[in-house]
């Protein structure tokens, strides 16, 4: 029998003062804030269904799949050996295994199959766990999940495409949709000259006898091996939304030409592409001049996922840092025993607790809106933008701190922290950069005063429990009374403060006092600081740190 354990004794020295090799863990059982959020925000079946996923995500097997998928990035194959166009992306087997982990268990479909009954909470919690396996493959999971509301704009498209979109299966074969057991969706919306200003798009849509034909380019195509893409193109009436399948109705390859794969900052496992439509067959979704409104029903879903992913990455970074400092000694003591390190880890833990609370609360608003609850519908208009903006602004600095806890080891690719740090900016850029999101917050507040009223109801439930929150809310009320021309330059501060005040209210209602008051004092009070690791001198560190995994 061979011992495959790492060797501590080398030729010149013994490897000491390092944590033991990682073991299997349960990413759900270890996560007290997530368990508590599920217990209050979701029906009981959600946590039961997530149990096996938590074990898989925390396993050494799945973590090894993530390493392999990033070590062997996808390859672009434009032509076959005989010179015929393929326009295919070839992924490592580890990537396909990760896709099976998500799609074979229906995490892309659960929001719609259990809509109004906890489906959105289940999807968001699953995405939070799946991101801790590997964030890159979650892109096609999110896009496939989010496509269904846009399909609803066309009864014909809904009938044809939704059954296999909702199938609990993953079928990566490049075949016409009718020959496959399950389908995935991507998105191709932005162009070189416009970016977020999609009304500046130049891709043209021409109506023909057998449908529509698209000609033009897309600067970013997410998940380029998807079976269909939602895209925007100019019609004679305005900007329309279209479904562009990989294969045309006659079974031939639709001329969606991949120009190149992006050499991007973030994960290496997933591919993003530049494409051109060369008279590609397409089906309209919704009215030909209502494309932005139609695709925004998809974007609203992807924004919630983009708000969830940074919290998941922060959680993974926190767990890695906490594990390291509990085993590493410096200056005669374990790092986890040293006051400054304990303050830093506790502060980082507060950030994750607040992010989990806001993410699951937003998911419950989506589910309540599906049931027709007016209060939840009002919150669902505003909360995704607040959470997306603020969680993504907090993640890059957070993951830099986690890397710093490990020192040089955290800076190399052998730990997941370097990979997470590279990935940290992406969700802030996707589905609306920071400025775009903040302007959208102003738009929602201006057009839907019921959204702010619903937010006030959330604050009023804890009025008087925190002097810091009460003062911050009063300041917000004063800011909201300013004219729009002076409010727009301060939209980032407004969005940040709205998000932090809602996080505080949620923690005051549901978290232990050590967490809730620690958060309020450190984010809204006189001890608030720009960097992590700034807590009041009497912060109850022991109680906060006790909620982390042993």
Short mmCIF file of C-alpha atoms in Angstrom, two decimals:
data_model
loop_
_atom_site.label_atom_id
_atom_site.label_comp_id
_atom_site.label_asym_id
_atom_site.label_seq_id
_atom_site.Cartn_x
_atom_site.Cartn_y
_atom_site.Cartn_z
CA UNK A 1 0.00 0.00 0.00
CA UNK A 2 1.36 3.42 -0.98
CA UNK A 3 1.08 6.50 1.21
CA UNK A 4 0.05 9.44 -0.97
CA UNK A 5 0.11 11.99 1.86
CA UNK A 6 2.48 14.96 1.34
CA UNK A 7 5.95 14.56 2.83
CA UNK A 8 6.77 16.96 5.68
CA UNK A 9 10.45 16.01 5.80
CA UNK A 10 12.47 17.16 2.79
CA UNK A 11 16.17 16.86 2.05
CA UNK A 12 17.21 20.12 3.71
CA UNK A 13 14.41 20.90 6.13
CA UNK A 14 11.11 19.90 7.69
CA UNK A 15 7.97 21.66 6.51
CA UNK A 16 6.56 23.19 9.69
CA UNK A 17 4.28 26.01 10.80
CA UNK A 18 1.88 25.37 7.91
CA UNK A 19 -1.77 24.26 8.03
CA UNK A 20 -2.49 20.61 7.30
CA UNK A 21 -3.63 19.64 3.80
CA UNK A 22 -7.28 20.53 3.12
CA UNK A 23 -9.89 17.94 4.00
CA UNK A 24 -13.45 17.42 2.85
CA UNK A 25 -15.80 19.88 4.49
CA UNK A 26 -19.48 20.67 4.27
CA UNK A 27 -19.92 24.17 2.84
CA UNK A 28 -23.52 24.38 4.08
CA UNK A 29 -23.12 22.92 7.57
CA UNK A 30 -20.04 25.09 8.18
CA UNK A 31 -21.90 28.27 7.20
CA UNK A 32 -23.97 29.45 10.15
CA UNK A 33 -25.12 32.74 8.51
CA UNK A 34 -26.37 30.85 5.45
CA UNK A 35 -28.22 28.28 7.55
CA UNK A 36 -29.89 31.03 9.57
CA UNK A 37 -30.82 33.00 6.45
CA UNK A 38 -32.38 29.93 4.84
CA UNK A 39 -34.34 29.15 8.00
CA UNK A 40 -36.02 32.56 7.99
CA UNK A 41 -36.15 33.44 4.28
CA UNK A 42 -37.00 30.10 2.62
CA UNK A 43 -39.28 27.09 3.05
CA UNK A 44 -37.78 24.06 4.79
CA UNK A 45 -37.38 22.09 1.56
CA UNK A 46 -34.71 24.48 0.31
CA UNK A 47 -32.13 23.62 2.97
CA UNK A 48 -32.89 19.91 2.62
CA UNK A 49 -32.35 20.03 -1.12
CA UNK A 50 -29.11 21.99 -0.70
CA UNK A 51 -27.60 19.48 1.73
CA UNK A 52 -25.90 17.28 -0.85
CA UNK A 53 -24.63 20.32 -2.77
CA UNK A 54 -22.96 21.66 0.38
CA UNK A 55 -21.06 18.40 0.79
CA UNK A 56 -20.03 18.33 -2.88
CA UNK A 57 -18.82 21.93 -2.96
CA UNK A 58 -16.67 21.44 0.13
CA UNK A 59 -15.16 18.19 -1.10
CA UNK A 60 -11.56 17.86 -2.21
CA UNK A 61 -12.83 16.27 -5.43
CA UNK A 62 -14.79 19.35 -6.53
CA UNK A 63 -12.06 21.74 -5.45
CA UNK A 64 -9.63 19.72 -7.59
CA UNK A 65 -12.02 20.03 -10.53
CA UNK A 66 -11.92 23.81 -10.14
CA UNK A 67 -8.13 23.80 -10.16
CA UNK A 68 -8.03 21.61 -13.26
CA UNK A 69 -10.62 23.69 -15.14
CA UNK A 70 -8.56 26.82 -14.52
CA UNK A 71 -5.24 25.15 -15.28
CA UNK A 72 -6.54 23.94 -18.66
CA UNK A 73 -8.41 26.90 -20.20
CA UNK A 74 -10.86 26.47 -23.08
CA UNK A 75 -9.58 26.37 -26.64
CA UNK A 76 -11.10 28.06 -29.69
CA UNK A 77 -11.55 25.86 -32.76
CA UNK A 78 -12.70 27.91 -35.72
CA UNK A 79 -12.38 25.26 -38.45
CA UNK A 80 -12.35 21.49 -38.82
CA UNK A 81 -9.48 19.66 -40.52
CA UNK A 82 -11.09 20.13 -43.94
CA UNK A 83 -11.53 23.89 -43.61
CA UNK A 84 -15.22 23.99 -42.71
CA UNK A 85 -16.20 26.46 -40.00
CA UNK A 86 -16.79 24.98 -36.57
CA UNK A 87 -16.91 28.06 -34.31
CA UNK A 88 -16.60 25.85 -31.25
CA UNK A 89 -14.98 26.18 -27.85
CA UNK A 90 -13.47 23.02 -26.37
CA UNK A 91 -13.47 22.76 -22.57
CA UNK A 92 -11.49 20.54 -20.23
CA UNK A 93 -13.45 17.55 -18.82
CA UNK A 94 -13.29 19.14 -15.36
CA UNK A 95 -15.38 22.06 -16.63
CA UNK A 96 -18.05 19.68 -17.90
CA UNK A 97 -18.12 17.89 -14.54
CA UNK A 98 -18.75 21.18 -12.80
CA UNK A 99 -21.58 21.94 -15.23
CA UNK A 100 -23.10 18.56 -14.43
CA UNK A 101 -22.88 19.41 -10.72
CA UNK A 102 -25.17 22.40 -11.30
CA UNK A 103 -27.47 21.43 -14.15
CA UNK A 104 -28.07 17.75 -13.40
CA UNK A 105 -29.60 18.87 -10.10
CA UNK A 106 -31.77 21.62 -11.57
CA UNK A 107 -30.21 24.65 -9.91
CA UNK A 108 -30.69 26.63 -13.15
CA UNK A 109 -34.38 25.72 -13.23
CA UNK A 110 -35.50 25.72 -9.59
CA UNK A 111 -36.49 29.40 -9.50
CA UNK A 112 -39.13 28.76 -12.17
CA UNK A 113 -40.21 25.26 -11.23
CA UNK A 114 -40.80 26.44 -7.64
CA UNK A 115 -41.61 30.08 -8.39
CA UNK A 116 -43.40 31.75 -5.49
CA UNK A 117 -42.66 28.74 -3.27
CA UNK A 118 -39.00 29.33 -2.43
CA UNK A 119 -37.54 28.81 -5.89
CA UNK A 120 -35.56 32.04 -6.01
CA UNK A 121 -34.12 31.45 -2.55
CA UNK A 122 -33.07 27.96 -3.62
CA UNK A 123 -31.41 29.23 -6.79
CA UNK A 124 -29.53 32.03 -5.04
CA UNK A 125 -28.35 29.80 -2.19
CA UNK A 126 -27.22 27.17 -4.70
CA UNK A 127 -25.35 29.79 -6.73
CA UNK A 128 -23.67 31.00 -3.53
CA UNK A 129 -22.44 27.46 -2.90
CA UNK A 130 -21.56 26.71 -6.53
CA UNK A 131 -19.48 29.88 -6.75
CA UNK A 132 -17.37 28.50 -3.92
CA UNK A 133 -16.66 25.52 -6.15
CA UNK A 134 -15.61 27.69 -9.12
CA UNK A 135 -17.14 31.00 -10.18
CA UNK A 136 -16.48 30.77 -13.92
CA UNK A 137 -18.87 27.96 -14.80
CA UNK A 138 -21.61 29.75 -12.88
CA UNK A 139 -21.87 32.20 -15.82
CA UNK A 140 -23.74 29.78 -18.14
CA UNK A 141 -25.76 28.55 -15.15
CA UNK A 142 -26.87 32.12 -14.46
CA UNK A 143 -27.57 32.91 -18.11
CA UNK A 144 -29.65 29.78 -18.60
CA UNK A 145 -31.63 30.51 -15.43
CA UNK A 146 -32.16 34.15 -16.37
CA UNK A 147 -33.29 33.55 -19.96
CA UNK A 148 -36.73 32.24 -19.08
CA UNK A 149 -38.39 35.60 -18.22
CA UNK A 150 -37.34 36.92 -21.64
CA UNK A 151 -38.76 33.83 -23.35
CA UNK A 152 -42.12 34.68 -21.78
CA UNK A 153 -42.34 37.61 -24.19
CA UNK A 154 -43.06 35.09 -26.97
CA UNK A 155 -45.49 32.24 -26.39
CA UNK A 156 -44.05 30.39 -29.38
CA UNK A 157 -40.48 30.63 -28.09
CA UNK A 158 -41.61 29.69 -24.59
CA UNK A 159 -43.33 26.56 -25.86
CA UNK A 160 -40.38 25.52 -28.02
CA UNK A 161 -37.42 26.33 -25.76
CA UNK A 162 -38.48 26.25 -22.11
CA UNK A 163 -38.94 22.46 -21.65
CA UNK A 164 -35.30 21.68 -22.41
CA UNK A 165 -34.06 24.84 -20.72
CA UNK A 166 -35.71 23.57 -17.52
CA UNK A 167 -34.49 19.98 -17.95
CA UNK A 168 -32.32 18.58 -15.16
CA UNK A 169 -29.47 17.60 -17.43
CA UNK A 170 -26.36 18.94 -19.12
CA UNK A 171 -25.80 18.14 -22.77
CA UNK A 172 -22.68 19.86 -24.18
CA UNK A 173 -22.90 18.35 -27.68
CA UNK A 174 -22.98 20.89 -30.55
CA UNK A 175 -26.24 19.72 -32.09
CA UNK A 176 -29.57 21.26 -33.14
CA UNK A 177 -31.84 21.82 -30.16
CA UNK A 178 -34.34 19.10 -31.10
CA UNK A 179 -31.55 16.48 -30.94
CA UNK A 180 -30.46 17.41 -27.41
CA UNK A 181 -31.71 16.42 -23.97
CA UNK A 182 -31.11 19.83 -22.38
CA UNK A 183 -30.22 23.35 -23.47
CA UNK A 184 -28.15 26.24 -22.16
CA UNK A 185 -28.50 29.94 -22.95
CA UNK A 186 -26.04 32.80 -23.31
CA UNK A 187 -26.26 36.54 -23.82
CA UNK A 188 -24.67 38.85 -26.40
CA UNK A 189 -25.77 42.41 -25.80
CA UNK A 190 -22.93 44.97 -25.81
CA UNK A 191 -20.94 46.29 -28.77
CA UNK A 192 -17.59 48.05 -29.16
CA UNK A 193 -18.94 51.54 -29.71
CA UNK A 194 -21.67 51.49 -27.07
CA UNK A 195 -20.97 49.22 -24.10
CA UNK A 196 -23.71 49.85 -21.55
CA UNK A 197 -25.33 52.34 -23.95
CA UNK A 198 -27.04 49.55 -25.86
CA UNK A 199 -29.23 51.98 -27.78
CA UNK A 200 -26.06 52.84 -29.72
CA UNK A 201 -25.91 49.26 -31.03
CA UNK A 202 -25.42 48.91 -34.78
CA UNK A 203 -26.30 45.22 -35.30
CA UNK A 204 -29.15 45.13 -37.83
CA UNK A 205 -32.17 42.85 -37.96
CA UNK A 206 -33.90 42.28 -41.28
CA UNK A 207 -37.28 40.56 -41.53
CA UNK A 208 -37.37 37.79 -44.16
CA UNK A 209 -39.86 35.19 -45.27
CA UNK A 210 -38.55 32.57 -42.84
CA UNK A 211 -37.89 34.78 -39.81
CA UNK A 212 -35.32 37.50 -39.15
CA UNK A 213 -31.67 37.77 -40.14
CA UNK A 214 -29.04 39.54 -38.01
CA UNK A 215 -25.85 41.19 -39.22
CA UNK A 216 -23.34 42.85 -36.92
CA UNK A 217 -20.92 42.26 -34.05
CA UNK A 218 -21.03 41.73 -30.29
CA UNK A 219 -18.07 42.75 -28.14
CA UNK A 220 -18.84 40.27 -25.33
CA UNK A 221 -20.68 37.02 -25.82
CA UNK A 222 -21.12 35.16 -22.56
CA UNK A 223 -21.01 31.36 -22.66
CA UNK A 224 -20.29 31.07 -26.42
CA UNK A 225 -21.07 27.34 -26.59
CA UNK A 226 -24.68 27.91 -25.54
CA UNK A 227 -27.51 26.50 -27.63
CA UNK A 228 -29.09 29.94 -28.03
CA UNK A 229 -28.30 33.56 -27.27
CA UNK A 230 -30.44 36.52 -26.33
CA UNK A 231 -29.27 39.58 -28.19
CA UNK A 232 -30.25 43.09 -29.26
CA UNK A 233 -30.46 44.41 -32.82
CA UNK A 234 -31.88 47.44 -34.61
CA UNK A 235 -35.16 46.90 -36.44
CA UNK A 236 -37.00 49.41 -38.55
CA UNK A 237 -39.04 50.31 -35.47
CA UNK A 238 -36.22 50.51 -32.92
CA UNK A 239 -34.10 48.19 -30.81
CA UNK A 240 -35.49 44.66 -30.64
CA UNK A 241 -34.65 41.57 -28.60
CA UNK A 242 -33.96 38.33 -30.46
CA UNK A 243 -33.30 34.69 -29.73
CA UNK A 244 -30.43 33.45 -31.92
CA UNK A 245 -30.02 29.65 -31.90
CA UNK A 246 -26.67 27.97 -32.57
CA UNK A 247 -28.34 25.97 -35.34
CA UNK A 248 -30.80 27.39 -37.86
CA UNK A 249 -34.25 25.75 -38.29
CA UNK A 250 -32.99 23.69 -41.25
CA UNK A 251 -30.34 22.06 -39.04
CA UNK A 252 -27.35 23.94 -40.47
CA UNK A 253 -24.92 25.89 -38.30
CA UNK A 254 -26.24 29.40 -37.82
CA UNK A 255 -23.54 31.86 -39.00
CA UNK A 256 -22.54 33.08 -35.53
CA UNK A 257 -18.81 33.46 -36.07
CA UNK A 258 -16.46 33.47 -33.09
CA UNK A 259 -13.69 36.03 -33.68
CA UNK A 260 -11.58 35.31 -30.63
CA UNK A 261 -11.78 34.39 -26.95
CA UNK A 262 -11.13 37.16 -24.46
CA UNK A 263 -7.82 37.01 -22.57
CA UNK A 264 -9.59 38.26 -19.49
CA UNK A 265 -8.49 39.18 -15.99
CA UNK A 266 -10.63 36.67 -14.12
CA UNK A 267 -11.16 32.93 -14.12
CA UNK A 268 -9.58 30.78 -16.81
CA UNK A 269 -12.22 28.04 -16.75
CA UNK A 270 -14.95 29.81 -18.68
CA UNK A 271 -14.83 31.47 -22.10
CA UNK A 272 -16.07 34.85 -23.25
CA UNK A 273 -15.97 35.61 -26.96
CA UNK A 274 -16.21 38.34 -29.56
CA UNK A 275 -18.67 37.33 -32.28
CA UNK A 276 -20.12 38.43 -35.57
CA UNK A 277 -23.58 37.65 -36.90
CA UNK A 278 -23.24 36.97 -40.62
CA UNK A 279 -26.88 36.97 -41.69
CA UNK A 280 -27.75 34.77 -38.69
CA UNK A 281 -31.29 33.43 -38.34
CA UNK A 282 -33.14 34.82 -35.31
CA UNK A 283 -36.56 34.79 -33.65
CA UNK A 284 -37.97 38.03 -32.16
CA UNK A 285 -38.93 38.15 -28.50
CA UNK A 286 -41.52 40.79 -27.73
CA UNK A 287 -42.26 43.91 -29.75
CA UNK A 288 -39.62 45.04 -32.29
CA UNK A 289 -39.12 48.38 -30.51
CA UNK A 290 -39.19 47.00 -26.95
CA UNK A 291 -35.93 45.05 -26.94
CA UNK A 292 -34.41 46.79 -23.94
CA UNK A 293 -37.49 46.19 -21.79
CA UNK A 294 -37.60 42.54 -22.87
CA UNK A 295 -33.96 41.79 -22.15
CA UNK A 296 -34.10 43.71 -18.86
CA UNK A 297 -36.34 40.94 -17.54
CA UNK A 298 -33.27 38.73 -17.98
CA UNK A 299 -30.85 41.35 -16.67
CA UNK A 300 -32.85 41.74 -13.44
CA UNK A 301 -32.23 38.06 -12.75
CA UNK A 302 -28.55 38.18 -13.65
CA UNK A 303 -28.10 41.22 -11.40
CA UNK A 304 -29.22 39.22 -8.38
CA UNK A 305 -26.74 36.48 -9.29
CA UNK A 306 -24.06 39.15 -9.78
CA UNK A 307 -24.85 40.38 -6.26
CA UNK A 308 -24.58 36.86 -4.86
CA UNK A 309 -21.28 35.77 -6.40
CA UNK A 310 -19.05 38.34 -4.63
CA UNK A 311 -20.50 37.34 -1.26
CA UNK A 312 -19.71 33.72 -2.04
CA UNK A 313 -16.15 34.58 -3.04
CA UNK A 314 -15.72 36.63 0.13
CA UNK A 315 -16.99 33.68 2.15
CA UNK A 316 -14.50 31.35 0.49
CA UNK A 317 -11.68 33.84 1.06
CA UNK A 318 -12.68 34.22 4.71
CA UNK A 319 -12.69 30.46 5.28
CA UNK A 320 -9.24 30.11 3.68
CA UNK A 321 -7.81 32.96 5.75
CA UNK A 322 -9.34 31.72 9.00
CA UNK A 323 -8.04 28.21 8.43
CA UNK A 324 -4.53 29.52 7.82
CA UNK A 325 -4.29 31.91 10.76
CA UNK A 326 -5.55 29.23 13.16
CA UNK A 327 -2.52 27.08 12.32
CA UNK A 328 0.19 29.65 11.56
CA UNK A 329 2.43 30.96 14.35
CA UNK A 330 4.33 34.24 14.34
CA UNK A 331 6.10 36.07 17.15
CA UNK A 332 5.40 33.31 19.64
CA UNK A 333 1.62 32.99 19.13
CA UNK A 334 -0.82 31.66 16.59
CA UNK A 335 -2.00 34.41 14.29
CA UNK A 336 -5.60 33.71 15.31
CA UNK A 337 -4.69 34.61 18.89
CA UNK A 338 -3.22 37.99 18.05
CA UNK A 339 -5.53 40.97 18.65
CA UNK A 340 -5.02 42.75 15.34
CA UNK A 341 -5.56 39.59 13.30
CA UNK A 342 -8.65 38.72 15.33
CA UNK A 343 -10.03 42.17 14.69
CA UNK A 344 -9.41 41.85 10.96
CA UNK A 345 -11.01 38.40 10.64
CA UNK A 346 -13.98 39.46 12.76
CA UNK A 347 -14.52 42.53 10.60
CA UNK A 348 -14.35 40.44 7.43
CA UNK A 349 -16.83 38.01 8.98
CA UNK A 350 -19.28 40.86 9.61
CA UNK A 351 -19.10 41.80 5.93
CA UNK A 352 -19.97 38.28 4.82
CA UNK A 353 -22.81 38.00 7.34
CA UNK A 354 -24.31 41.23 6.03
CA UNK A 355 -23.91 40.11 2.42
CA UNK A 356 -25.61 36.77 3.02
CA UNK A 357 -28.50 38.49 4.79
CA UNK A 358 -29.08 40.99 1.98
CA UNK A 359 -28.74 38.40 -0.79
CA UNK A 360 -31.27 35.97 0.66
CA UNK A 361 -33.65 38.81 1.55
CA UNK A 362 -33.53 39.99 -2.05
CA UNK A 363 -34.27 36.46 -3.26
CA UNK A 364 -37.31 36.34 -0.98
CA UNK A 365 -38.50 39.61 -2.50
CA UNK A 366 -38.32 38.00 -5.96
CA UNK A 367 -40.34 35.05 -4.72
CA UNK A 368 -42.88 37.29 -3.02
CA UNK A 369 -43.26 39.39 -6.15
CA UNK A 370 -44.07 36.22 -8.08
CA UNK A 371 -46.94 35.61 -5.62
CA UNK A 372 -48.27 39.13 -6.14
CA UNK A 373 -47.14 40.64 -2.82
CA UNK A 374 -46.95 44.41 -3.36
CA UNK A 375 -44.37 45.05 -0.61
CA UNK A 376 -42.08 42.35 -1.95
CA UNK A 377 -42.55 43.53 -5.54
CA UNK A 378 -41.52 47.03 -4.52
CA UNK A 379 -38.39 45.71 -2.82
CA UNK A 380 -37.59 43.51 -5.82
CA UNK A 381 -37.36 46.62 -8.00
CA UNK A 382 -34.62 48.16 -5.87
CA UNK A 383 -32.74 45.55 -3.87
CA UNK A 384 -30.85 43.80 -6.72
CA UNK A 385 -29.20 47.08 -7.72
CA UNK A 386 -28.28 47.96 -4.11
CA UNK A 387 -26.83 44.52 -3.45
CA UNK A 388 -25.02 44.25 -6.77
CA UNK A 389 -23.35 47.61 -6.38
CA UNK A 390 -22.25 47.34 -2.78
CA UNK A 391 -21.25 43.68 -2.59
CA UNK A 392 -19.05 44.11 -5.64
CA UNK A 393 -17.39 47.21 -4.28
CA UNK A 394 -16.49 45.32 -1.11
CA UNK A 395 -15.17 42.12 -2.69
CA UNK A 396 -11.82 43.15 -4.29
CA UNK A 397 -10.48 44.76 -1.12
CA UNK A 398 -11.80 41.89 0.96
CA UNK A 399 -10.01 39.27 -1.13
CA UNK A 400 -6.82 41.31 -1.08
CA UNK A 401 -7.01 41.21 2.73
CA UNK A 402 -7.58 37.45 2.66
CA UNK A 403 -4.48 37.02 0.49
CA UNK A 404 -2.53 39.19 2.90
CA UNK A 405 -3.52 36.95 5.80
CA UNK A 406 -1.73 34.09 4.05
CA UNK A 407 1.18 36.22 2.92
CA UNK A 408 3.14 35.00 -0.08
CA UNK A 409 1.27 31.69 -0.22
CA UNK A 410 -1.97 33.55 -0.84
CA UNK A 411 -0.43 35.40 -3.78
CA UNK A 412 0.29 32.30 -5.89
CA UNK A 413 -2.12 30.32 -8.02
CA UNK A 414 -1.86 27.16 -5.90
CA UNK A 415 -4.31 28.65 -3.44
CA UNK A 416 -7.77 29.70 -4.63
CA UNK A 417 -7.26 33.25 -3.34
CA UNK A 418 -5.28 34.49 -6.34
CA UNK A 419 -7.96 33.08 -8.64
CA UNK A 420 -10.71 34.70 -6.58
CA UNK A 421 -8.90 38.03 -6.50
CA UNK A 422 -8.62 38.06 -10.30
CA UNK A 423 -12.31 37.23 -10.54
CA UNK A 424 -13.44 39.84 -8.01
CA UNK A 425 -14.04 42.80 -10.41
CA UNK A 426 -16.13 40.97 -12.99
CA UNK A 427 -19.57 41.12 -11.41
CA UNK A 428 -19.22 44.85 -10.87
CA UNK A 429 -18.63 45.31 -14.61
CA UNK A 430 -21.22 42.82 -15.84
CA UNK A 431 -24.91 43.76 -16.15
CA UNK A 432 -24.19 47.41 -15.45
CA UNK A 433 -21.00 48.94 -14.03
CA UNK A 434 -21.07 50.88 -10.78
CA UNK A 435 -22.16 54.19 -12.26
CA UNK A 436 -24.85 52.54 -14.38
CA UNK A 437 -26.25 50.73 -11.36
CA UNK A 438 -26.30 53.89 -9.24
CA UNK A 439 -28.12 55.79 -11.97
CA UNK A 440 -30.60 52.92 -12.12
CA UNK A 441 -31.15 53.28 -8.36
CA UNK A 442 -32.05 56.95 -8.93
CA UNK A 443 -34.39 55.92 -11.75
CA UNK A 444 -36.19 53.36 -9.56
CA UNK A 445 -36.54 55.82 -6.68
CA UNK A 446 -37.91 58.47 -9.04
CA UNK A 447 -40.38 56.26 -10.90
CA UNK A 448 -41.38 53.90 -8.11
CA UNK A 449 -41.78 55.73 -4.79
CA UNK A 450 -43.29 52.55 -3.39
CA UNK A 451 -39.79 51.01 -3.47
CA UNK A 452 -38.45 53.60 -1.03
CA UNK A 453 -41.58 53.25 1.09
CA UNK A 454 -41.00 49.50 1.30
CA UNK A 455 -37.38 50.11 2.30
CA UNK A 456 -38.53 52.49 5.04
CA UNK A 457 -40.82 49.75 6.36
CA UNK A 458 -37.77 47.49 6.72
CA UNK A 459 -35.93 50.18 8.67
CA UNK A 460 -38.93 51.07 10.82
CA UNK A 461 -39.10 47.48 12.08
CA UNK A 462 -35.86 48.09 14.03
CA UNK A 463 -36.22 51.79 14.79
CA UNK A 464 -34.61 52.67 18.12
CA UNK A 465 -32.46 49.53 18.33
CA UNK A 466 -29.30 51.18 16.98
CA UNK A 467 -28.43 54.85 17.38
CA UNK A 468 -26.00 54.52 14.46
CA UNK A 469 -28.67 53.20 12.10
CA UNK A 470 -31.20 55.82 13.22
CA UNK A 471 -28.70 58.61 12.49
CA UNK A 472 -27.74 57.13 9.15
CA UNK A 473 -31.37 56.79 8.13
CA UNK A 474 -32.07 60.41 9.12
CA UNK A 475 -29.15 61.49 6.96
CA UNK A 476 -30.55 59.52 4.06
CA UNK A 477 -33.92 61.22 4.42
CA UNK A 478 -32.21 64.59 4.17
CA UNK A 479 -30.23 63.50 1.13
CA UNK A 480 -33.35 62.21 -0.61
CA UNK A 481 -34.93 65.67 -0.38
CA UNK A 482 -32.18 67.24 -2.48
CA UNK A 483 -32.98 68.19 -6.10
CA UNK A 484 -32.03 65.66 -8.77
CA UNK A 485 -29.24 67.82 -10.24
CA UNK A 486 -27.37 67.70 -6.91
CA UNK A 487 -28.36 64.11 -6.12
CA UNK A 488 -26.87 62.50 -9.24
CA UNK A 489 -23.22 63.30 -8.41
CA UNK A 490 -23.83 61.72 -4.99
CA UNK A 491 -25.57 58.62 -6.35
CA UNK A 492 -22.74 56.33 -5.29
CA UNK A 493 -22.90 57.51 -1.70
CA UNK A 494 -26.68 57.20 -1.73
CA UNK A 495 -26.55 53.65 -3.10
CA UNK A 496 -23.85 52.61 -0.64
CA UNK A 497 -25.74 54.05 2.31
CA UNK A 498 -29.06 52.50 1.29
CA UNK A 499 -27.39 49.10 1.03
CA UNK A 500 -25.56 49.41 4.34
CA UNK A 501 -28.65 50.60 6.19
CA UNK A 502 -30.69 47.69 4.88
CA UNK A 503 -27.92 45.26 5.82
CA UNK A 504 -27.89 46.78 9.29
CA UNK A 505 -31.67 46.48 9.64
CA UNK A 506 -31.60 42.83 8.59
CA UNK A 507 -28.83 41.99 11.04
CA UNK A 508 -30.58 43.84 13.87
CA UNK A 509 -33.70 41.77 13.25
CA UNK A 510 -32.05 38.40 12.81
CA UNK A 511 -28.38 38.18 13.85
CA UNK A 512 -26.88 37.92 17.35
CA UNK A 513 -26.24 41.32 19.00
CA UNK A 514 -22.49 40.88 18.69
CA UNK A 515 -22.87 40.74 14.92
CA UNK A 516 -25.63 43.30 14.42
CA UNK A 517 -24.28 46.01 16.71
CA UNK A 518 -20.73 45.30 15.62
CA UNK A 519 -21.82 45.92 12.06
CA UNK A 520 -23.78 49.09 12.83
CA UNK A 521 -20.98 50.63 14.88
CA UNK A 522 -18.22 49.77 12.40
CA UNK A 523 -20.12 50.72 9.21
CA UNK A 524 -22.43 53.52 10.31
CA UNK A 525 -20.85 54.89 13.48
CA UNK A 526 -17.86 57.01 14.45
CA UNK A 527 -15.50 54.02 14.15
CA UNK A 528 -16.33 53.45 10.48
CA UNK A 529 -13.20 53.00 8.40
CA UNK A 530 -12.39 52.55 4.74
CA UNK A 531 -10.23 49.46 5.25
CA UNK A 532 -11.13 46.15 6.82
CA UNK A 533 -9.97 45.49 10.37
CA UNK A 534 -11.37 48.70 11.90
CA UNK A 535 -13.73 47.81 14.75
CA UNK A 536 -14.62 49.58 17.99
CA UNK A 537 -12.09 48.75 20.75
CA UNK A 538 -14.74 46.90 22.78
CA UNK A 539 -16.09 44.82 19.88
CA UNK A 540 -17.04 41.30 21.06
CA UNK A 541 -14.52 39.45 18.89
CA UNK A 542 -14.97 36.07 20.58
CA UNK A 543 -18.69 35.97 19.83
CA UNK A 544 -18.22 37.01 16.21
CA UNK A 545 -15.37 34.56 15.55
CA UNK A 546 -17.27 31.70 17.21
CA UNK A 547 -19.58 31.65 14.16
CA UNK A 548 -16.71 30.67 11.83
CA UNK A 549 -15.85 27.01 11.06
CA UNK A 550 -13.69 25.19 13.60
#
